[in-house]
Coordinates of C-alpha atoms and ligand atoms in Angstrom, one line a residue:
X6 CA 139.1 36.3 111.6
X7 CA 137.3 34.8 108.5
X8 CA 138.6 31.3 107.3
X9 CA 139.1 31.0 103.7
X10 CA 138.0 27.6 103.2
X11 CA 139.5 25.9 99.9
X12 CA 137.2 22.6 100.9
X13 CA 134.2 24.8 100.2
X14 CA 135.2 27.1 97.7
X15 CA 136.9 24.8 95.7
X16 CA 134.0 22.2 95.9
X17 CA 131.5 25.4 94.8
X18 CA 134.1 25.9 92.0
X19 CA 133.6 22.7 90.6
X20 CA 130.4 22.0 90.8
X21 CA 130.2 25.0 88.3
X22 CA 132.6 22.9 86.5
X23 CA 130.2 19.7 86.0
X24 CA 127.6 21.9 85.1
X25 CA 129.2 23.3 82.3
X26 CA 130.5 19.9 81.5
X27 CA 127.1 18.1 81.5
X28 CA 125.8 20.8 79.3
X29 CA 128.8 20.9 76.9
X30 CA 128.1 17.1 76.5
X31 CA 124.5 17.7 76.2
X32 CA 124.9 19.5 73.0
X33 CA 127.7 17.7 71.3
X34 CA 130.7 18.6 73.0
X35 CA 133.1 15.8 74.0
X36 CA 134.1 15.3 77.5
X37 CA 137.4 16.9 78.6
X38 CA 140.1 14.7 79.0
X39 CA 143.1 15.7 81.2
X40 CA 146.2 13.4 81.4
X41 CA 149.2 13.7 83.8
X42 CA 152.6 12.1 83.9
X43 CA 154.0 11.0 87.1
X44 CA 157.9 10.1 86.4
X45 CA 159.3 8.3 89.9
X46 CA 157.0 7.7 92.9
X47 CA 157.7 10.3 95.2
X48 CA 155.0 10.4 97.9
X49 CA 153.8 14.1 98.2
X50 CA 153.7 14.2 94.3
X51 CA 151.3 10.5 94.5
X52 CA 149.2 12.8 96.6
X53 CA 148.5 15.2 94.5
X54 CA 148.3 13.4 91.3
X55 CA 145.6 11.1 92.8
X56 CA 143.9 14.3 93.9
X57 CA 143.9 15.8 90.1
X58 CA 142.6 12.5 89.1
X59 CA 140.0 12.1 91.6
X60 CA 138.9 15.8 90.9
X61 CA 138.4 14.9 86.9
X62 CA 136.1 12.1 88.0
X63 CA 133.9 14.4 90.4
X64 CA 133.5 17.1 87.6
X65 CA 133.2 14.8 84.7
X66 CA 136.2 14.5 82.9
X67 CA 138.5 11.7 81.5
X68 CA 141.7 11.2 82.8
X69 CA 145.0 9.2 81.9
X70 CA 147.8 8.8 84.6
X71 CA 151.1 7.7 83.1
X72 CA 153.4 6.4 85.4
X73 CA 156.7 6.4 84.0
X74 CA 159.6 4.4 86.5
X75 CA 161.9 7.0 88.7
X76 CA 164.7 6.0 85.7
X77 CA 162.9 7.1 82.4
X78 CA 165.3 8.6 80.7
X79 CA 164.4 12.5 79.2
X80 CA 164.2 11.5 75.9
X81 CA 161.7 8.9 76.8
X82 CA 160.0 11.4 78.8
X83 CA 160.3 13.8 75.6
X84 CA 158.8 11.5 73.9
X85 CA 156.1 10.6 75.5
X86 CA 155.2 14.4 75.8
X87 CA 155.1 14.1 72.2
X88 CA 152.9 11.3 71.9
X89 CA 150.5 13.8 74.3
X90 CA 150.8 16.4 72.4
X91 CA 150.0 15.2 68.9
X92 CA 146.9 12.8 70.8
X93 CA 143.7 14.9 69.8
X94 CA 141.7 12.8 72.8
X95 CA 143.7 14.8 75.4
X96 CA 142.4 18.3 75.8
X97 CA 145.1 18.8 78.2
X98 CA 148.2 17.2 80.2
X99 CA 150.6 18.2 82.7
X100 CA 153.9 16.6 83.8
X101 CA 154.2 16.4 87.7
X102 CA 156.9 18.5 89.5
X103 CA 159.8 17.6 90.6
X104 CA 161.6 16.1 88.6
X105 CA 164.3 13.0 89.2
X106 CA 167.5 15.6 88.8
X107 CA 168.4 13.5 85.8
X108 CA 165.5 15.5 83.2
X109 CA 165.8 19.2 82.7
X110 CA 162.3 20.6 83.8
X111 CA 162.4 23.6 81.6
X112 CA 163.1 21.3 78.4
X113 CA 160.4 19.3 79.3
X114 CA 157.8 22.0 80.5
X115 CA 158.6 24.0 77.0
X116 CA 157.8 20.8 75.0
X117 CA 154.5 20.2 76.1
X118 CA 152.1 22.6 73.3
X119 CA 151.1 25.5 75.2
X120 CA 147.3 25.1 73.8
X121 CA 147.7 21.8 76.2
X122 CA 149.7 23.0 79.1
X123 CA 146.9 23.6 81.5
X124 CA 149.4 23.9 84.1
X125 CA 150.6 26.9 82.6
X126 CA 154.5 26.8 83.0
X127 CA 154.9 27.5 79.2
X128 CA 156.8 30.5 78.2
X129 CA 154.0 31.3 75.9
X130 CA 151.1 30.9 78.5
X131 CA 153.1 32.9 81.3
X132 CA 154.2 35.2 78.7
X133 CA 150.3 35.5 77.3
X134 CA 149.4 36.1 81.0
X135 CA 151.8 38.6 81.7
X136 CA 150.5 41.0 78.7
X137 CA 146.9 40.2 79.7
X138 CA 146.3 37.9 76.5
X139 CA 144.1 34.8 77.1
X140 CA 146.3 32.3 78.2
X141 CA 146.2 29.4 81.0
X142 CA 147.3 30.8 84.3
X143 CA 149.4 28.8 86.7
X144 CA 147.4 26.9 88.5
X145 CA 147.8 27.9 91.8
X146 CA 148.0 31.6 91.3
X147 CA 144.9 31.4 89.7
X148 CA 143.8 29.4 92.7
X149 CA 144.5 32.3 95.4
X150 CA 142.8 35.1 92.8
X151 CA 139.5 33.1 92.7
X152 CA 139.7 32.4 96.0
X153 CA 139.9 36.0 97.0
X154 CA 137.5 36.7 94.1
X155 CA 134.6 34.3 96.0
X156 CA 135.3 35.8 99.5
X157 CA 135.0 39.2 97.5
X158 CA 138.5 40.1 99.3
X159 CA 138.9 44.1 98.5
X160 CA 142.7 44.2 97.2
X161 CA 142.9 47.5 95.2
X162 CA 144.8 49.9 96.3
X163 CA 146.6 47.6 98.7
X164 CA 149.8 46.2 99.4
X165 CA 150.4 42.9 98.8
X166 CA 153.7 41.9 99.9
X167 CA 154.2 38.0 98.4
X168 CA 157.0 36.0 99.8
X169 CA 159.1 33.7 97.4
X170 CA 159.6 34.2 93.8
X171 CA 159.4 30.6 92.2
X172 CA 157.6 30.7 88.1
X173 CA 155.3 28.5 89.5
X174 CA 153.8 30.6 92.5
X175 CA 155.5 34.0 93.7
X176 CA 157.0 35.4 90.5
X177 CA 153.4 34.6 88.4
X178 CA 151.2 35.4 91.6
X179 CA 153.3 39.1 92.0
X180 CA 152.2 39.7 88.4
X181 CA 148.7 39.0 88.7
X182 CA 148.0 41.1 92.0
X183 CA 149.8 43.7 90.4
X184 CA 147.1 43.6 87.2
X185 CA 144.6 46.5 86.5
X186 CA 141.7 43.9 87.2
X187 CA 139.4 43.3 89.4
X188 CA 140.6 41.7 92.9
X189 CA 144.1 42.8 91.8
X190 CA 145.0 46.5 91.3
X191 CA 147.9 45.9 94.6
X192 CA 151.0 47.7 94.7
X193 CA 153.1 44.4 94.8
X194 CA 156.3 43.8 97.1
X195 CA 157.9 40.6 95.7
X196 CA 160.7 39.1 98.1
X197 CA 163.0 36.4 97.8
X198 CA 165.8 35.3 100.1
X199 CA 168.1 38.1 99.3
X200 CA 165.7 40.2 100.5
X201 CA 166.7 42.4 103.8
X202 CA 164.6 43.1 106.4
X203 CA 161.6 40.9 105.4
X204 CA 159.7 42.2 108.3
X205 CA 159.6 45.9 107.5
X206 CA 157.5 44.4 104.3
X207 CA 155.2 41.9 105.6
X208 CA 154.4 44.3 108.6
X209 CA 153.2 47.1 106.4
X210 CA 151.2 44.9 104.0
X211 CA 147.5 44.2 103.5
X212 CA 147.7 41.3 101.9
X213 CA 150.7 38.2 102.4
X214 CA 151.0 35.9 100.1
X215 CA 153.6 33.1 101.4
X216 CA 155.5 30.4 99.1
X217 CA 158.4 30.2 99.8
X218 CA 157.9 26.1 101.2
X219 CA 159.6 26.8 105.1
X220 CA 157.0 25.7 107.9
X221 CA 155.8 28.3 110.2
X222 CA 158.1 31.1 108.6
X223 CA 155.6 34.1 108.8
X224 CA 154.3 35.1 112.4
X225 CA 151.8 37.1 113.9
X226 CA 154.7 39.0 114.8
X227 CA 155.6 39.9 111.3
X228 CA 152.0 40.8 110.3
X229 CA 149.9 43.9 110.8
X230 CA 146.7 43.6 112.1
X231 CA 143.9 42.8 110.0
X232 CA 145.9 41.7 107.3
X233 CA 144.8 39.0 105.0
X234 CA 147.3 35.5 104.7
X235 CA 147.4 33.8 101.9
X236 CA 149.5 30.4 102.7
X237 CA 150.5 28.3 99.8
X238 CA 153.4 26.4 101.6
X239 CA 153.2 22.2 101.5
X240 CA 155.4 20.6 103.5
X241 CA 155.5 17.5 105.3
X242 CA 157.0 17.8 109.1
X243 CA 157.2 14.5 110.8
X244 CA 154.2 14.1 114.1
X245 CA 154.7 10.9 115.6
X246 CA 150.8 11.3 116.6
X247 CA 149.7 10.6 112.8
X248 CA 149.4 7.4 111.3
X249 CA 151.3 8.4 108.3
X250 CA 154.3 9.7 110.5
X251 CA 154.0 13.3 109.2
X252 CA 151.3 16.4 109.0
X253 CA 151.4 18.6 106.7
X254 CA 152.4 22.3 107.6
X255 CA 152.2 25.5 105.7
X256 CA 154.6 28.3 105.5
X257 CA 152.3 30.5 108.4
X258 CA 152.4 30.0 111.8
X259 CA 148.7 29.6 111.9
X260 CA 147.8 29.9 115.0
X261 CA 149.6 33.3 115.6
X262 CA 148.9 34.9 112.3
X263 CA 145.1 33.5 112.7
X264 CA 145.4 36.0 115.9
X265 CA 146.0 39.1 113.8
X266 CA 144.4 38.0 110.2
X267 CA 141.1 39.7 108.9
X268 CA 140.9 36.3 106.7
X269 CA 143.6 33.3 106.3
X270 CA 143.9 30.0 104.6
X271 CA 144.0 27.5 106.4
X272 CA 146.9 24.5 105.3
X273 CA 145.5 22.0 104.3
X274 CA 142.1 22.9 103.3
X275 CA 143.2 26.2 101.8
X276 CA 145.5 27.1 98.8
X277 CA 146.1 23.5 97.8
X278 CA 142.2 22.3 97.1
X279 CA 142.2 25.6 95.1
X280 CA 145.1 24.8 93.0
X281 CA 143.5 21.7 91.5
X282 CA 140.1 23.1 91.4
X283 CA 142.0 25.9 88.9
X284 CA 143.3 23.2 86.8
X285 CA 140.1 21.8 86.3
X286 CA 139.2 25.2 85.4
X287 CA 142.2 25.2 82.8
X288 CA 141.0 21.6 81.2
X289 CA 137.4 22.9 80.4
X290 CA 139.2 26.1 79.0
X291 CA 141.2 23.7 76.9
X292 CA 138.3 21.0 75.7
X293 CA 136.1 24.3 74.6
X294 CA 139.1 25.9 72.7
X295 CA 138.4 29.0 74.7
X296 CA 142.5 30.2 75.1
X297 CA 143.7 29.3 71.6
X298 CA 140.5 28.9 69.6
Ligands
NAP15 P1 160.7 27.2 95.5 O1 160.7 27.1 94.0 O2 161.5 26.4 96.4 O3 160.9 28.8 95.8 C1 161.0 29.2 97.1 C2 161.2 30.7 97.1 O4 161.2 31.2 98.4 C3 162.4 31.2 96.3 O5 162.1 32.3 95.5 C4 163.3 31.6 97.5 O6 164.2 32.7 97.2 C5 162.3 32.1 98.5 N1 162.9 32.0 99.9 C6 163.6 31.0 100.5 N2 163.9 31.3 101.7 C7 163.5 32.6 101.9 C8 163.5 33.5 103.0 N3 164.1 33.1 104.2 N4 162.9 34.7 102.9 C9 162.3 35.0 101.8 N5 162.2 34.2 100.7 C10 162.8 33.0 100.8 O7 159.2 27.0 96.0 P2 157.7 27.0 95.3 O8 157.7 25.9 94.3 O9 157.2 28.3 95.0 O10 156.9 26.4 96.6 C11 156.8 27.1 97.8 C12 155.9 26.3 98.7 O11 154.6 26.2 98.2 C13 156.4 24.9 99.0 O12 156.0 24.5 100.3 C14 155.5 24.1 98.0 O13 155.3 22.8 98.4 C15 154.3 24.9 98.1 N6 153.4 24.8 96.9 C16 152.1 24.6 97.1 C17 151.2 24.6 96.1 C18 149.7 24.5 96.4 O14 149.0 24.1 95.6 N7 149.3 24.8 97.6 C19 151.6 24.7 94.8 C20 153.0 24.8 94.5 C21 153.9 24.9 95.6 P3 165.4 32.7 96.1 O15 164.6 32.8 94.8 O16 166.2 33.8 96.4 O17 166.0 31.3 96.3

């Protein structure tokens, strides 16, 4: 079993990144600038924001955090999208998901511009990715391709059998591995929880891509041997043994399916790393005009 290890690849990603960025700089370019808006204070979401922001400064980039209070109202939200949108130092911003329940994410996530929406939730940029136009992939889709990409991962011809069908993950990740491209080509199997006998899927695939955000949901059990796991699940399940009260636990069983796998991702350290590592991706993309010119 091979580890694919997001720490490593991610870190070799970047460091591409600040390359690219010192030489951009070198001959005139200005430094990216990504800015993120965190409405509330929930913790996970803290988390990953100060890992976005701590990822700019290790590539090169600006960054803005706006906190806005758990409260803001969506037109205040709205508008400071607005104010984002029309400020030319921002290359590119995203809004952090969730959500209070109050604000209607898909009003807010089709506001942002889609030249600046580097997460790539905008109808244009998942419709542009769909078709195979340039276009700012969803982050961590894009993640899992360029992880399998640096592990050189063989996936044509396979089956890739991707559990969950969010727009952020599943539903843009079945589209991608289904693409005649390189470290794609899969016949894709994209289940949901309507889906009947899950196992008859995930037994007969290749390649299992899991999002779907339940802890230790796929076996070894329901995987074939050999097959590759791909385990994008976050979520925190309380362990009295940590400091914080919780670890964090992905959506494999790891040490069962770790049993079987050819290659898995370990959580953390896998998916996650890759995810922002992708967006940082997205932000050069942005500052050098390279997806809208
Ligand atoms: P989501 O929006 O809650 O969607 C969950 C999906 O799983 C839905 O499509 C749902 O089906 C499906 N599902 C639920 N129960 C199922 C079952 N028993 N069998 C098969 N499918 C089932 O989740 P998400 O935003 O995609 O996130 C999924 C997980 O990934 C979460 O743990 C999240 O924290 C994590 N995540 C990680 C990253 C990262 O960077 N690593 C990024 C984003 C999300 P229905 O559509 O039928 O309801």
């Amino acid at each position: 079993m091979i580890l694919l290890d997001g720490k490593k690849t991610s870190a070799e990603v970047k460091a591409v990144i600040k390359k690219d960025v010192e030489e951009f700089v070198s001959k005139g370019g200005k430094k990216p600038h990504l800015a993120a808006i965190l409405v509330g204070s929930d913790g996970a979401s803290e988390t990953y924001v100060a890992s976005k922001v701590r990822s700019c400064s290790e590539v090169g980039f600006d960054s803005t955090l706006e906190r806005m209070p758990s409260q803001t109202t969506e037109e205040e939200l709205l508008a400071k999208i607005d104010e984002f949108n029309k400020n030319a130092d921002i290359d590119g911003f995203i809004v952090q998901l969730p959500l209070p329940n109050h604000i209607d994410e898909q009003k807010v996530t089709t506001t942002i511009f889609p030249e600046k929406d580097v997460d790539g939730f905008h109808p244009v940029n998942v419709g542009r990715m769909a078709l195979g136009q340039p276009a700012y992939i969803s982050a961590t889709p894009y993640g899992i391709t360029q992880m399998l990409e640096q592990y050189k991962i063989e996936t044509s011809g396979k089956h890739c059998v991707v559990i969950g069908r969010s727009n952020i993950v599943g539903s843009p990740m079945s589209i991608l591995m289904a693409k005649n491209s390189k470290y794609a080509n899969c016949t894709v199997t994209l289940t949901h929880s309507r889906t009947k006998n899950l196992e008859e899927f995930t037994k007969a695939a290749d390649i299992v891509i899991v999002a779907l955000g339940k802890p230790a949901f796929l076996t070894g059990e329901m995987i074939k041997e050999g097959a590759v796991v791909i385990d994008v699940g976050i979520t925190r399940v309380p362990d009295d043994s940590k400091k914080s009260g919780f670890r964090i636990q992905g959506d494999a069983d790891f040490k069962s399916c770790a049993e079987k796998a050819s290659y898995i991702t370990p959580v953390p350290g896998g998916v996650g790393l890759m995810t922002v590592a992708s967006l940082m991706k997205n932000t050069l993309a942005a500052a050098k005009n390279e997806i809208y010119g």
